[in-house]
CSV table of C-alpha atoms in Angstrom, one decimal:
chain,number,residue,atom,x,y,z
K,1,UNK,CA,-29.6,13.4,-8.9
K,2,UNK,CA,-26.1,12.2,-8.1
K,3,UNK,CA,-24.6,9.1,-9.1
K,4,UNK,CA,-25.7,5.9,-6.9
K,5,UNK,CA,-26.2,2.1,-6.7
K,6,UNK,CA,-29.2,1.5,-7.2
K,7,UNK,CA,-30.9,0.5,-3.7
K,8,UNK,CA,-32.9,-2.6,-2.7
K,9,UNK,CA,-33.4,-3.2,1.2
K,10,UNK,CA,-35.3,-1.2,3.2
K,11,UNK,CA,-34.0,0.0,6.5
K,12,UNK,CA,-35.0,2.7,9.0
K,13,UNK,CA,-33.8,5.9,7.2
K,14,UNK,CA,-34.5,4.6,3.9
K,15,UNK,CA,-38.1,3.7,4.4
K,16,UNK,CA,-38.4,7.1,2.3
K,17,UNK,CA,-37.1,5.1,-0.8
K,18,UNK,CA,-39.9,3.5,-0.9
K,19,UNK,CA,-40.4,6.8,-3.2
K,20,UNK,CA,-37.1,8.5,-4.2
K,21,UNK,CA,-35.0,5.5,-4.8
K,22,UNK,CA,-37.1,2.4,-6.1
K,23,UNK,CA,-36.9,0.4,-2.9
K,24,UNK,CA,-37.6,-3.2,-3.6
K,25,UNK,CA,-36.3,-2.9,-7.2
K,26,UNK,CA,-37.3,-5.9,-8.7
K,27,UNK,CA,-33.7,-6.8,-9.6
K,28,UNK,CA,-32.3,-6.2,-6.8
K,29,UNK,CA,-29.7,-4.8,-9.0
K,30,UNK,CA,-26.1,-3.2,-7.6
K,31,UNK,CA,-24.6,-2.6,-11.1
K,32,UNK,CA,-25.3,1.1,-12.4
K,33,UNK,CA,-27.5,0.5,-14.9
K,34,UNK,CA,-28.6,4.2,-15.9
K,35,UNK,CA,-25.8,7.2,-15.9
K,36,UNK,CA,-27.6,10.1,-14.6
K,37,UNK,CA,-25.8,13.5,-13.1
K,38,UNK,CA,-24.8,15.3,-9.9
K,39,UNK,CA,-27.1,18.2,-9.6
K,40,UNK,CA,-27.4,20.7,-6.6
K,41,UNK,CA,-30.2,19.6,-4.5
K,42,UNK,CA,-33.1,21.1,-5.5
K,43,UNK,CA,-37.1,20.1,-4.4
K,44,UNK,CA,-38.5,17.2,-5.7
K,45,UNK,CA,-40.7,17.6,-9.3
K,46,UNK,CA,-43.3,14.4,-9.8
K,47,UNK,CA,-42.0,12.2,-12.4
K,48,UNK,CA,-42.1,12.4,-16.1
K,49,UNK,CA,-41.9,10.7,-19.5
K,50,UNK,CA,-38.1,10.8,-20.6
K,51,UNK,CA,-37.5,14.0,-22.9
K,52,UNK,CA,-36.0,12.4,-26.1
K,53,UNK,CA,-32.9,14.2,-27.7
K,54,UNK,CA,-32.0,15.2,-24.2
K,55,UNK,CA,-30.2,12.2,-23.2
K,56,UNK,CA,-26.5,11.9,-22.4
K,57,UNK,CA,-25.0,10.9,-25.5
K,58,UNK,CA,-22.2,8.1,-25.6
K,59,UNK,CA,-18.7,8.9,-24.3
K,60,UNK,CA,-15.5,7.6,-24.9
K,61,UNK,CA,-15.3,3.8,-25.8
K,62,UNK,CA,-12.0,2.3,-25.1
K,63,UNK,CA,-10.6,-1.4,-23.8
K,64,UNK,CA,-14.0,-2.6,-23.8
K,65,UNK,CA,-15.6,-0.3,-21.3
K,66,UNK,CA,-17.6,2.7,-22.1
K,67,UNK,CA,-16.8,6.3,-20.3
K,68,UNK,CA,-18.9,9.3,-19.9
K,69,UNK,CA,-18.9,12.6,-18.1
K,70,UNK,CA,-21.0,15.5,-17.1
K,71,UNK,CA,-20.4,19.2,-16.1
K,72,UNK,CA,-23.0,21.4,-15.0
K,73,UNK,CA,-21.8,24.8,-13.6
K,74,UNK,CA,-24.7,27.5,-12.2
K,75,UNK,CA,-25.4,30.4,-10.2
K,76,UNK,CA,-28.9,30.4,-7.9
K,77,UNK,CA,-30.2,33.5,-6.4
K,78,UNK,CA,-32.8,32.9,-3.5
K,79,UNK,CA,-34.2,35.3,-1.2
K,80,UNK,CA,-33.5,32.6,1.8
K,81,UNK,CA,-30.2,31.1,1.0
K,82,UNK,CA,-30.8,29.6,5.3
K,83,UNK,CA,-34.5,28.4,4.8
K,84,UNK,CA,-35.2,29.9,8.1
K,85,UNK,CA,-37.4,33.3,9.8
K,86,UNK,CA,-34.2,35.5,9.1
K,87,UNK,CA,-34.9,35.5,4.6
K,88,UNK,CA,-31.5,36.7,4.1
K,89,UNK,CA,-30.6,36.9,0.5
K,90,UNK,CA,-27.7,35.8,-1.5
K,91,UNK,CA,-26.6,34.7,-4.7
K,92,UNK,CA,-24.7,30.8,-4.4
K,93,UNK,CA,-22.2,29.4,-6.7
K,94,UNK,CA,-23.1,25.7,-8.1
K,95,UNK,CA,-20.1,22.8,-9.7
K,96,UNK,CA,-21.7,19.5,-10.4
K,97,UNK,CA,-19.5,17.0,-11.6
K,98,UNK,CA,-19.9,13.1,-13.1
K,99,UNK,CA,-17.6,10.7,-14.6
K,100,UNK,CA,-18.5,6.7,-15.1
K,101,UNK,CA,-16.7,3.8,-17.0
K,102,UNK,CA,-19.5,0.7,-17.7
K,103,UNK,CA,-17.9,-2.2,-19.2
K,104,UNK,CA,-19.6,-3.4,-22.9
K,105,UNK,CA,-18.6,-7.0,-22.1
K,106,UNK,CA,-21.5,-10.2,-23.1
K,107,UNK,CA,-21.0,-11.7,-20.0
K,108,UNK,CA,-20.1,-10.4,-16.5
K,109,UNK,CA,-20.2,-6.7,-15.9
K,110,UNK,CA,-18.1,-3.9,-14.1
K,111,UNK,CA,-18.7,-0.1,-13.7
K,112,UNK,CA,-17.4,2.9,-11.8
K,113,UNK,CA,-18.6,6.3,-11.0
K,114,UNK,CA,-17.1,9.3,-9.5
K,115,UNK,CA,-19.5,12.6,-8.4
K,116,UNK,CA,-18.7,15.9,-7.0
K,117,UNK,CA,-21.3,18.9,-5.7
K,118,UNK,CA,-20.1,22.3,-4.6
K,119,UNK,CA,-22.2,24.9,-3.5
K,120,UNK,CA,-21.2,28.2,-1.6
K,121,UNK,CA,-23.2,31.4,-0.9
K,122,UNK,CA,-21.3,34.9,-2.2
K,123,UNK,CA,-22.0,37.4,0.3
K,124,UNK,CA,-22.7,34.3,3.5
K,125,UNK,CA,-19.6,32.7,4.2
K,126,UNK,CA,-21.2,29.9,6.2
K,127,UNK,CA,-23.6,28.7,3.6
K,128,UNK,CA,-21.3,26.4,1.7
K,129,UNK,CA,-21.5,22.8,1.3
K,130,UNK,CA,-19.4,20.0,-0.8
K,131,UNK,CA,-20.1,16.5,-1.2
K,132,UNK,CA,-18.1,13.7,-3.1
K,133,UNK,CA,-19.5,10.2,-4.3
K,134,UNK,CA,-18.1,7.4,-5.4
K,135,UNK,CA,-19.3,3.7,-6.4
K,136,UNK,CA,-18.1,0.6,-7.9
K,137,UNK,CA,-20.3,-2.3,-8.4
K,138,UNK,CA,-20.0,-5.4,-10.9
K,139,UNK,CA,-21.9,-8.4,-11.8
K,140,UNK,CA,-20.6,-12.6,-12.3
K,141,UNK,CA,-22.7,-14.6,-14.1
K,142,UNK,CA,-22.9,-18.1,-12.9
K,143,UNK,CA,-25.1,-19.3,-16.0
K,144,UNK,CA,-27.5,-17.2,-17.6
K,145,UNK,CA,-29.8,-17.7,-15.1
K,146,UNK,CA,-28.2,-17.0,-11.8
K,147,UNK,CA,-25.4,-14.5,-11.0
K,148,UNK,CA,-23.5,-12.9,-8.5
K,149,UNK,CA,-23.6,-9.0,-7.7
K,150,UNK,CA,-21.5,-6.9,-5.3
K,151,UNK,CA,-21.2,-3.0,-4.8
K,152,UNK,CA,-19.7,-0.5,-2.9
K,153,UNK,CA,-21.0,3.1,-2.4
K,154,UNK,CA,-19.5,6.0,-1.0
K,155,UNK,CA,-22.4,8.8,-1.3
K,156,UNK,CA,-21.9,12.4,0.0
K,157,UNK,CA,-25.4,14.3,-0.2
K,158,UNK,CA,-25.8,17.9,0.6
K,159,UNK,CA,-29.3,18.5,2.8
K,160,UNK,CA,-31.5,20.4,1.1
K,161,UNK,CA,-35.0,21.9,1.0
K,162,UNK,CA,-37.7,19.5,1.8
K,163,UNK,CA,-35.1,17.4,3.1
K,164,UNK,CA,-36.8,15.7,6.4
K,165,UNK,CA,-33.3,15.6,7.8
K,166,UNK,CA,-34.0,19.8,8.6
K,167,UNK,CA,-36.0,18.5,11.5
K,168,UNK,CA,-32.7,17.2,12.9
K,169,UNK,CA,-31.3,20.4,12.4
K,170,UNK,CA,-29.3,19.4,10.0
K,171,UNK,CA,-30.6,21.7,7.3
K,172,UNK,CA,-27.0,23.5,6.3
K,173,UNK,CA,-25.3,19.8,6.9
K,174,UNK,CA,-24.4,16.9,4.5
K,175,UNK,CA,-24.9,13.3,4.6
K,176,UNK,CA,-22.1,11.1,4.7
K,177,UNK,CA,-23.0,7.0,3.9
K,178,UNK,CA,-20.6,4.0,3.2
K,179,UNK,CA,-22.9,1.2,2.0
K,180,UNK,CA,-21.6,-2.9,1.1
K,181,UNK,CA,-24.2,-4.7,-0.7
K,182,UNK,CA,-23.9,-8.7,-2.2
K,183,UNK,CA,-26.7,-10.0,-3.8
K,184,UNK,CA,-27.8,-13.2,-5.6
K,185,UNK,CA,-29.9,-13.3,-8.2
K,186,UNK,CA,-32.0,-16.4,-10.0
K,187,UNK,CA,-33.9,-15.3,-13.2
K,188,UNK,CA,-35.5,-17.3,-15.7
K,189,UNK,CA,-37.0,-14.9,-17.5
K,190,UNK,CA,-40.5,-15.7,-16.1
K,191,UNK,CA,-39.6,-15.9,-12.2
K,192,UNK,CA,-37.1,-14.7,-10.4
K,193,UNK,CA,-35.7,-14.7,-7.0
K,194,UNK,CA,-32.6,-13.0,-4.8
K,195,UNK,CA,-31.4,-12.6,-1.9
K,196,UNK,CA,-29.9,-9.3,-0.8
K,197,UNK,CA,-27.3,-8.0,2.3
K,198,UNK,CA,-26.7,-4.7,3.0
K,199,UNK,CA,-24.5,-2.8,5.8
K,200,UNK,CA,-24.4,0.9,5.9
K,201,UNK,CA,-22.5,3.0,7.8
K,202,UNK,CA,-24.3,6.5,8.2
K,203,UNK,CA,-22.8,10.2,9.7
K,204,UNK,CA,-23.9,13.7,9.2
K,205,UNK,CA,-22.2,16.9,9.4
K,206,UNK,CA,-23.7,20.0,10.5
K,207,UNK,CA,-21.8,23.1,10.0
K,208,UNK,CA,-24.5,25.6,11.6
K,209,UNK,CA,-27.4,24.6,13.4
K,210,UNK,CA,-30.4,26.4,12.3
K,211,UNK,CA,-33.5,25.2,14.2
K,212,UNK,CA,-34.3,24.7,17.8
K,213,UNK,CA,-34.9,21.1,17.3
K,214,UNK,CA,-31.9,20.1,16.9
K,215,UNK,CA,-30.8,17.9,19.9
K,216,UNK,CA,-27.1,16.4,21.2
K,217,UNK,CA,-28.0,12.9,20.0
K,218,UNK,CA,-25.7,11.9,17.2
K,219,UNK,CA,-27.6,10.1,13.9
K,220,UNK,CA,-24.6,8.2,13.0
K,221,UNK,CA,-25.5,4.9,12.7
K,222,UNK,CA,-24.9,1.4,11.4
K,223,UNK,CA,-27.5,-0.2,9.5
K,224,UNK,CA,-27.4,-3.8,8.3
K,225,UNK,CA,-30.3,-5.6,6.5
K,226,UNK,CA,-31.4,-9.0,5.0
K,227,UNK,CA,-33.8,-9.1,2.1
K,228,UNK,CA,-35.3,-12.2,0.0
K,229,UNK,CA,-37.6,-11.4,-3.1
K,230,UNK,CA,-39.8,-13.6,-5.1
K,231,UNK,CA,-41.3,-12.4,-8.1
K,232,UNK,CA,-43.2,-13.1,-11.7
K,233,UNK,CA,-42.5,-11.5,-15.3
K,234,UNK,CA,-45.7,-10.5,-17.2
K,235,UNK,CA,-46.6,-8.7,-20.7
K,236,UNK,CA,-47.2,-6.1,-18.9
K,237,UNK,CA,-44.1,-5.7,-16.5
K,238,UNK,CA,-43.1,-7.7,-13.2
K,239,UNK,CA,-44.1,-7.9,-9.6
K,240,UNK,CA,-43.0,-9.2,-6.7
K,241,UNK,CA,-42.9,-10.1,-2.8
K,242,UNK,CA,-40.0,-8.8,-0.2
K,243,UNK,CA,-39.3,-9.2,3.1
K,244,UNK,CA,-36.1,-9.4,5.7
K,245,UNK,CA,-34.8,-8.3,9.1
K,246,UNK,CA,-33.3,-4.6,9.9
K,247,UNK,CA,-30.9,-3.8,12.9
K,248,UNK,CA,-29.8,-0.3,13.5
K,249,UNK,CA,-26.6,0.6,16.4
K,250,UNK,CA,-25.9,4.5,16.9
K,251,UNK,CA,-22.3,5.5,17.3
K,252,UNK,CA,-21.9,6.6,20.6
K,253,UNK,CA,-25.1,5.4,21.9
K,254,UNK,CA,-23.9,3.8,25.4
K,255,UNK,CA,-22.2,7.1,26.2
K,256,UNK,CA,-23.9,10.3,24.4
K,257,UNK,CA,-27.3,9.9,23.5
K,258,UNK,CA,-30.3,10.8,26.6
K,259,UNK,CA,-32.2,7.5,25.0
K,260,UNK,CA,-30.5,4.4,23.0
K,261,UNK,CA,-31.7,4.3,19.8
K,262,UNK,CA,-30.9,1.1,19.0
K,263,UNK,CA,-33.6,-1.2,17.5
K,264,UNK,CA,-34.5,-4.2,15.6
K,265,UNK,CA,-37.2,-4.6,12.8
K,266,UNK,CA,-38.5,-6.4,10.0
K,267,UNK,CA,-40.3,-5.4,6.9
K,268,UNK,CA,-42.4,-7.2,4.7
K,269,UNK,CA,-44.3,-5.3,1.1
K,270,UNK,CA,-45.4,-6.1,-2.4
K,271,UNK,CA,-44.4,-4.3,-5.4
K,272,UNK,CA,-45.0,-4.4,-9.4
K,273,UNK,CA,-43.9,-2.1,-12.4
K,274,UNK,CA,-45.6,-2.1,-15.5
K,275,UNK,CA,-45.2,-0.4,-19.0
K,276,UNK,CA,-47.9,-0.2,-21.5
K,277,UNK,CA,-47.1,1.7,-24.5
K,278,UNK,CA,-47.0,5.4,-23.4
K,279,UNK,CA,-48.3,4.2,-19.9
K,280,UNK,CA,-45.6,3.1,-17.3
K,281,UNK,CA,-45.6,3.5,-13.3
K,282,UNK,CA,-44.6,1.5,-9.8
K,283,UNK,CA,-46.4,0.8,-7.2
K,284,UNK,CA,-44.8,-0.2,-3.2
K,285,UNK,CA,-46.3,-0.6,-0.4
K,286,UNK,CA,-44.8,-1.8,2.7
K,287,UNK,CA,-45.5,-2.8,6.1
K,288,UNK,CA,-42.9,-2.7,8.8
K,289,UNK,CA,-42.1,-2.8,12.9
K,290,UNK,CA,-39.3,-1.2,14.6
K,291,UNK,CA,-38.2,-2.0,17.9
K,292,UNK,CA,-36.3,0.9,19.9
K,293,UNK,CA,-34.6,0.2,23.0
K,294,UNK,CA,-35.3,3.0,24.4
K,295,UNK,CA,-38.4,2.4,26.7
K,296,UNK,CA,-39.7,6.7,25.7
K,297,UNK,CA,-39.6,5.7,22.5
K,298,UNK,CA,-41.3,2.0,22.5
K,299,UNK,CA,-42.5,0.6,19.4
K,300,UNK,CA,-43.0,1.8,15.9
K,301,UNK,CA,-45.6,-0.5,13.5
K,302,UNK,CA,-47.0,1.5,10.4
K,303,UNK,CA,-47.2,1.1,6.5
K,304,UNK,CA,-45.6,3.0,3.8
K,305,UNK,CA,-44.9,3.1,-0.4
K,306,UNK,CA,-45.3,5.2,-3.3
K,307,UNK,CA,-47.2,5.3,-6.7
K,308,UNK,CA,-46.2,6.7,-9.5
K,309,UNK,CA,-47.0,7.0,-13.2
K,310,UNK,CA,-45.7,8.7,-16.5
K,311,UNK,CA,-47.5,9.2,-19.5
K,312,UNK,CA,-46.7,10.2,-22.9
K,313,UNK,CA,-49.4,11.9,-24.5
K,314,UNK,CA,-48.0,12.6,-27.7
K,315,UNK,CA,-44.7,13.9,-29.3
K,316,UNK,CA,-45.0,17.3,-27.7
K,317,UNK,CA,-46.6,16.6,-24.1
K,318,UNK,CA,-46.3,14.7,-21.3
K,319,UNK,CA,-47.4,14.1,-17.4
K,320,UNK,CA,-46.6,12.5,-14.4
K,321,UNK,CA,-48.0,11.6,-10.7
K,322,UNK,CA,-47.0,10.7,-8.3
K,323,UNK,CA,-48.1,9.4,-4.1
K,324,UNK,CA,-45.8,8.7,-1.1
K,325,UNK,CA,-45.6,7.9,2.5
K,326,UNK,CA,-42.4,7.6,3.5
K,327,UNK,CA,-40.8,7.5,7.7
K,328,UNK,CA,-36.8,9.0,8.5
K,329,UNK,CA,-34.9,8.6,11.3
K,330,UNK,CA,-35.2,12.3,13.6
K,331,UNK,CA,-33.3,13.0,16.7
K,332,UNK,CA,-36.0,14.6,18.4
K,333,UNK,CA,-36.5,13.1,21.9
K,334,UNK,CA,-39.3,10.2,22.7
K,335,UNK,CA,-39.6,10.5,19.0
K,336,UNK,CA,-38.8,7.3,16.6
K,337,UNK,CA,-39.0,9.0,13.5
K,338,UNK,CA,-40.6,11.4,11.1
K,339,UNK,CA,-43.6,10.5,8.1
K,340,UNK,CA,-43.8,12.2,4.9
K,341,UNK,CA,-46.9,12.5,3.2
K,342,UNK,CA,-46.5,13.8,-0.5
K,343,UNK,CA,-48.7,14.5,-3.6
K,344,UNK,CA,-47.2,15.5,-6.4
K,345,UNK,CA,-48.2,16.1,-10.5
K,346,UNK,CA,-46.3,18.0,-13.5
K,347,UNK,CA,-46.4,18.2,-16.7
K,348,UNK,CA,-44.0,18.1,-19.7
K,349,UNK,CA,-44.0,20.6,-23.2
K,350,UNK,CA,-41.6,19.8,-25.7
K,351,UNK,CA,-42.5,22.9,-28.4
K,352,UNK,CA,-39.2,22.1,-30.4
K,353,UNK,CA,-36.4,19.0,-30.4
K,354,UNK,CA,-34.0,21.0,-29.2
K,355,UNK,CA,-36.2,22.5,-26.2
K,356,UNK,CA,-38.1,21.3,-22.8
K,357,UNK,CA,-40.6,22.6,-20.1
K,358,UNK,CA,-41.4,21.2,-17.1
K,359,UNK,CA,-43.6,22.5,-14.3
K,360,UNK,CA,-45.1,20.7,-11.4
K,361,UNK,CA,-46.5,21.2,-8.1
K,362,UNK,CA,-45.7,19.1,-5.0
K,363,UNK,CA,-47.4,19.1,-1.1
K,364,UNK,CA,-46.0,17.8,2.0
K,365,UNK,CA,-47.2,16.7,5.0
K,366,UNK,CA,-44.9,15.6,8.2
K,367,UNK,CA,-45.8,13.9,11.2
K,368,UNK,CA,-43.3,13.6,14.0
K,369,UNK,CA,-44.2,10.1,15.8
K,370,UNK,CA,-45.1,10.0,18.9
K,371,UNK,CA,-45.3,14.0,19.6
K,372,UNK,CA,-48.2,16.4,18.2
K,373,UNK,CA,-45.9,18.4,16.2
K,374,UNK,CA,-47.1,18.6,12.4
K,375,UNK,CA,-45.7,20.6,9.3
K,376,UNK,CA,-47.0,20.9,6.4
K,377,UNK,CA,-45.1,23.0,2.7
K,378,UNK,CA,-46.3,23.6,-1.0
K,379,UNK,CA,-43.6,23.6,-3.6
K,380,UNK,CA,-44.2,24.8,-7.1
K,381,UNK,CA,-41.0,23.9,-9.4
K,382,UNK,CA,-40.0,24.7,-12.9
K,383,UNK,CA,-37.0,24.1,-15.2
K,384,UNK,CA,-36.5,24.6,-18.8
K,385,UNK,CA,-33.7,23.3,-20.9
K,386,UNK,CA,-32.5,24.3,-24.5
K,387,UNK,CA,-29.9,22.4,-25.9
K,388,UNK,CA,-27.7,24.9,-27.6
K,389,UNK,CA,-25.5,22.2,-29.0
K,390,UNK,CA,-25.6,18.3,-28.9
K,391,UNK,CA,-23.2,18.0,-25.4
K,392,UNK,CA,-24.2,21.6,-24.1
K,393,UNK,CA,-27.5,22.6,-22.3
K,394,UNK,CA,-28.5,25.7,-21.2
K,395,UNK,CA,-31.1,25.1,-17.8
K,396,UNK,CA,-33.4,27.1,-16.2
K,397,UNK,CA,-34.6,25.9,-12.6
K,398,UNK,CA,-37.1,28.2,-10.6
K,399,UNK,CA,-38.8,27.0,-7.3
K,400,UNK,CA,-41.1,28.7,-5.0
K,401,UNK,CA,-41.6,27.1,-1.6
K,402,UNK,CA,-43.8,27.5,1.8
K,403,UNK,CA,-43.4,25.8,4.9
K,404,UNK,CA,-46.4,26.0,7.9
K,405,UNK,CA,-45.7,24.1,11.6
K,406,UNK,CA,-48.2,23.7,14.1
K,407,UNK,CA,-46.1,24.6,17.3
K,408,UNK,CA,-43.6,27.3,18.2
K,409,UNK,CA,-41.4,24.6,19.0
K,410,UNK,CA,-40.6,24.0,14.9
K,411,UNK,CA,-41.1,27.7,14.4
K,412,UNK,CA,-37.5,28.2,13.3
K,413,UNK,CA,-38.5,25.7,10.5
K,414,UNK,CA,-41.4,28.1,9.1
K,415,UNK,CA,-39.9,29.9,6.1
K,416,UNK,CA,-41.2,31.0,2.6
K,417,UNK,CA,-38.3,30.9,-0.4
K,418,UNK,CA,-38.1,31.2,-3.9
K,419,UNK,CA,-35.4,31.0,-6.1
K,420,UNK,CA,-34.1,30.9,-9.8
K,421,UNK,CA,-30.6,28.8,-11.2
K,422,UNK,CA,-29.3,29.4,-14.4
K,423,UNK,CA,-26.4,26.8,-15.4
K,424,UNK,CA,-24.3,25.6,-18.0
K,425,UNK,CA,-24.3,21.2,-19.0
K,426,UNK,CA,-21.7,20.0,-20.7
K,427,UNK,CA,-21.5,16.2,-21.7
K,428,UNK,CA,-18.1,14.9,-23.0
């Protein structure tokens, strides 16, 4: 995970947070309200109960803010460092690093984060890939009832595995977004209401192109979206109503691009999060229309959302599950973007306080709209962690991965890989 604001509004290529990234949150929240770490991107593992004594402890406290930081360093050795028909082999190099500041003030709020992922191949010069992130984000209270919140992210994200951007040909790339987000929020602890505006701008980076698919139309893009939120507070957890407009505008799309891209849309869904004793889980599901202006592309009208749940069996165990549909923007011609179809469980074993297992399974299935072209992948992933000390862990990630298509035009997207990390976490 890398550090980030904490994401409300849907638009087009984040129709996918509707699982990864808690679309809709009932807050509509832009303060960082959880410090979690940069991590080299790795396949996604369903989600589970929290591991207690694992947490980050407490940083530095000084003039009334809080500071923490995070260093994980690792080496992975995979037996398809490309994810592609050639299954060359190499050892890569992994630097993860996190810093935050989060005020401790009774009223009003600020915080900061700062995030940095490096990852190069030993042997294959090419395969290397750095991204730096950075947000600050802060709350005014009006009254306690209504405040103000305003954010700004600068996210770098290296593409990865599983990532549906690989069917842009992007898979060696990164992911490059600027996002402004205000939002008003009216909560009196038994409704609530806000009113979210986001712009994005969006621009990926490819190094080396890997895959046949990948076309001369650009995906950076401007995204700006409207959202209003009603909801209720129960014993149980929250739920609420969303909706708002979407516009997207490619960079470059009067010039480059074979079809203009452009489009308008709405989106409309329900959501609720609950908690239970042991129990908790989210549910989303959204509807939504998107209008292209180009006349191959037409119309795209479909639903998506997730469902999760995490369960604490006892002080040892633990298990989670989780369902998605998610749709991404793809450059692939007459196309208007890609579904994601995933089903995933695993499974936590805490035989000591000081150790963790974790093992999971997760399938995919992808749809590219409008064309017959399918893919499918099974994922198996695993990580253990021992903490040697209370700021140092010792991690253990292995994942073994398959990928199917359905045409010889994705062939150069069929691969099988499996590889092991072994890194270092240091928390100061």
């Amino acid at each position: 995970m890398k550090f980030q604001l904490p994401k409300s509004a849907i638009s087009t290529s984040e129709r996918k947070s509707a699982s990864t990234r808690r679309p809709m949150a009932l807050a509509l929240i832009v303060l960082l309200t959880a410090i979690s770490t940069a991590a080299p991107a790795i396949a996604q593992i369903a989600p589970l109960p929290p591991t207690a004594g694992f947490e980050q402890p407490s940083g530095l406290s000084l003039g009334g803010f809080n500071f923490y930081s995070r260093v994980q360093a690792g080496l992975t050795a995979t037996d398809n460092i490309r994810l592609d028909p050639t299954e060359e082999a190499d050892l890569k190099k992994i630097l993860a690093i996190n810093a935050a500041a989060q005020s401790a003030w009774e009223k009003h709020a600020l915080a900061a984060t700062v995030g940095y992922v490096d990852q190069q191949a030993v042997d294959i010069s090419d395969q290397k890939s750095q991204a730096l992130s950075g947000t600050i984000s802060g709350r005014y209270d009006f009254t306690d009832t209504l405040n103000l919140r305003l954010g700004a992210l600068n996210e770098g994200s290296i593409i990865g595995k599983n990532d549906p951007l690989q069917f842009n040909g992007n898979l060696n790339g990164t992911t490059q977004t600027n996002t402004l987000e205000a939002g008003l929020e009216w909560d009196n602890k038994t409704y609530f209401v806000n009113l979210l505006s986001r712009y994005q701008d969006i621009s990926n980076d490819t190094d080396i192109d890997v895959t046949v698919v990948s076309r001369v139309q650009s995906q950076d893009r401007e995204e700006y979206n409207l959202t209003l939120e009603a909801g209720q507070h129960y014993s149980w957890g929250k739920a609420s109503i969303f909706g708002g407009p979407i516009r997207i505008r490619y960079s470059g799309s009067d010039f480059i691009l074979p079809e203009d891209r452009d489009s308008e849309g709405a989106r409309v869904g329900i959501g609720a999060e609950f908690a239970q004793g042991d129990l908790s889980g989210l549910v989303r599901v959204i509807g939504f229309a998107q209008y292209f202006n180009a006349p191959t592309i037409g119309e795209v009208v479909a639903g998506v959302g997730t469902a999760q749940l995490t369960y604490k069996i006892d002080e040892k165990w633990g298990a989670g599950a989780v369902l998605q549909r998610t749709f991404d923007e793809t450059n692939i011609e007459g196309s208007g973007g890609l579904f994601t179809n995933l089903a995933g469980v695993a499974a936590l074993y805490r035989p000591a306080d000081n150790i963790y297992f974790k093992l999971g399974p997760t399938y995919r299935f992808y749809t590219i709209e409008g064309t017959p072209y399918e893919a499918e992948s099974f994922t198996l992933d695993a990580t253990a962690a021992w903490q040697v000390l209370d700021r140092v862990e010792l991690m253990f990630n292995a994942s073994a991965s398959n990928q199917l298509v359905n045409d010889a035009f994705l062939s150069d997207l069929q691969y099988s890989e499996t590889s092991a990390t072994v890194s270092v976490v240091v928390t100061f």
